[in-house]
Amino acid sequence: MDAAHGDPQPAVRPGDACRTRVVLDIVGDKWSLLVVRQLRNGPRRFTELKKAVDGISQRMLTVTLRGLERDGILTRTVHGVMPPHVSYELTEMGMTLREATAPLLEWSVAHLARIDDARADYDARTDTPGAL
């Protein structure tokens, strides 16, 4: 039990840490988080997502949507209208992912200017822009 919340903790099995890393690699992908964010208010069509997620290519959006669907984060619905169209919507698990990642996305937006300043200062000191 989690003493702070009184919730039972899931049993940790051998190999869970490695499997968790694979899932975190998928949902930690920048495109995945941005797509999940765009689905926060309900279903969206592919073209709407393409316009809303700045910088994503059509191929990368397709790959991202397929991965999120495979992992149970979103559902894909083909509507039988003419012409047919497809919409994507967060599953219950996807909504919990959105809730979990919202503070991270909000933090990144709130600190963009400070990060840009820090990068410019670092690059000016090292004379090698973008070097790590």
PDB file of C-alpha atoms in Angstrom, residues 8 16 33 36 50-51 63 82-83 91 95 98 102 107 112-113 120 127:
ATOM      1  CA  PRO A   8      -2.283  -0.687  -3.315  1.00  0.00           C
ATOM      2  CA  ASP A  16       9.351  -4.853 -15.430  1.00  0.00           C
ATOM      3  CA  LEU A  33       3.145  13.865 -26.335  1.00  0.00           C
ATOM      4  CA  VAL A  36      -1.836  13.371 -27.055  1.00  0.00           C
ATOM      5  CA  LYS A  50      -1.200  17.594 -39.017  1.00  0.00           C
ATOM      6  CA  LYS A  51      -2.030  21.314 -38.888  1.00  0.00           C
ATOM      7  CA  VAL A  63       3.912   6.390 -37.490  1.00  0.00           C
ATOM      8  CA  MET A  82     -18.696   9.769 -48.345  1.00  0.00           C
ATOM      9  CA  PRO A  83     -15.908  10.445 -48.636  1.00  0.00           C
ATOM     10  CA  THR A  91      -8.737   6.034 -24.718  1.00  0.00           C
ATOM     11  CA  MET A  95      -6.550  10.411 -20.919  1.00  0.00           C
ATOM     12  CA  ARG A  98      -2.545  13.314 -20.862  1.00  0.00           C
ATOM     13  CA  ALA A 102       0.219  18.009 -18.889  1.00  0.00           C
ATOM     14  CA  TRP A 107       6.542  23.561 -17.652  1.00  0.00           C
ATOM     15  CA  LEU A 112      10.972  28.343 -23.236  1.00  0.00           C
ATOM     16  CA  ALA A 113      12.425  31.859 -23.042  1.00  0.00           C
ATOM     17  CA  ALA A 120      22.559  31.397 -26.070  1.00  0.00           C
ATOM     18  CA  ASP A 127      32.031  29.241 -29.262  1.00  0.00           C
TER      19      ASP A 127
END
